Amino acid sequence: MDDITLWKIRYKYNNLIFPNIPNLLINFLMDNHLNYLDLILSKNIDIKNIIYYLRNKQFKTETELINLVIRYIEYKHGIIK
């Protein structure tokens, strides 16, 4: 993955409530999940909507947080597992 793509992810998901989301997404992509790159950079996904989705969810670890974010991204694009 090139530096411009990393910058796009950091810029798009930058927020004060969950500041580690950009780094978690980059690590998720680097762990052989590059097929999610188009979904993550999609214009349909907004950090405000992700924060709204996470407002009543309970999670204790960063793994649970990234799983919830990925689940939201999948639902937003119509991918239901």
GROMACS .gro file of C-alpha atoms in nm, residues 1 5-6 8-10 13 21-41 66 70 73:
model
   31
    1MET     CA    1   0.000   0.000   0.000
    5THR     CA    2  -0.358   0.559   0.039
    6LEU     CA    3  -0.241   0.555   0.400
    8LYS     CA    4  -0.638   0.905   0.269
    9ILE     CA    5  -0.740   0.653   0.535
   10ARG     CA    6  -0.591   0.860   0.818
   13TYR     CA    7  -1.124   0.845   0.966
   21ILE     CA    8  -0.959   0.384   1.421
   22PRO     CA    9  -0.734   0.490   1.129
   23ASN     CA   10  -0.442   0.286   1.259
   24LEU     CA   11  -0.665  -0.013   1.329
   25LEU     CA   12  -0.805   0.001   0.976
   26ILE     CA   13  -0.456   0.021   0.826
   27ASN     CA   14  -0.343  -0.277   1.033
   28PHE     CA   15  -0.657  -0.465   0.929
   29LEU     CA   16  -0.580  -0.400   0.562
   30MET     CA   17  -0.218  -0.504   0.603
   31ASP     CA   18  -0.327  -0.840   0.749
   32ASN     CA   19  -0.420  -0.973   0.402
   33HIS     CA   20  -0.753  -0.791   0.382
   34LEU     CA   21  -0.669  -0.562   0.091
   35ASN     CA   22  -0.999  -0.654  -0.075
   36TYR     CA   23  -1.165  -0.420   0.181
   37LEU     CA   24  -0.967  -0.119   0.059
   38ASP     CA   25  -1.236  -0.002  -0.185
   39LEU     CA   26  -1.503  -0.045   0.082
   40ILE     CA   27  -1.306   0.153   0.339
   41LEU     CA   28  -1.229   0.438   0.098
   66ILE     CA   29  -1.232  -0.290   1.459
   70ILE     CA   30  -1.577  -0.355   0.967
   73ILE     CA   31  -1.878  -0.098   0.659
   0.00000   0.00000   0.00000
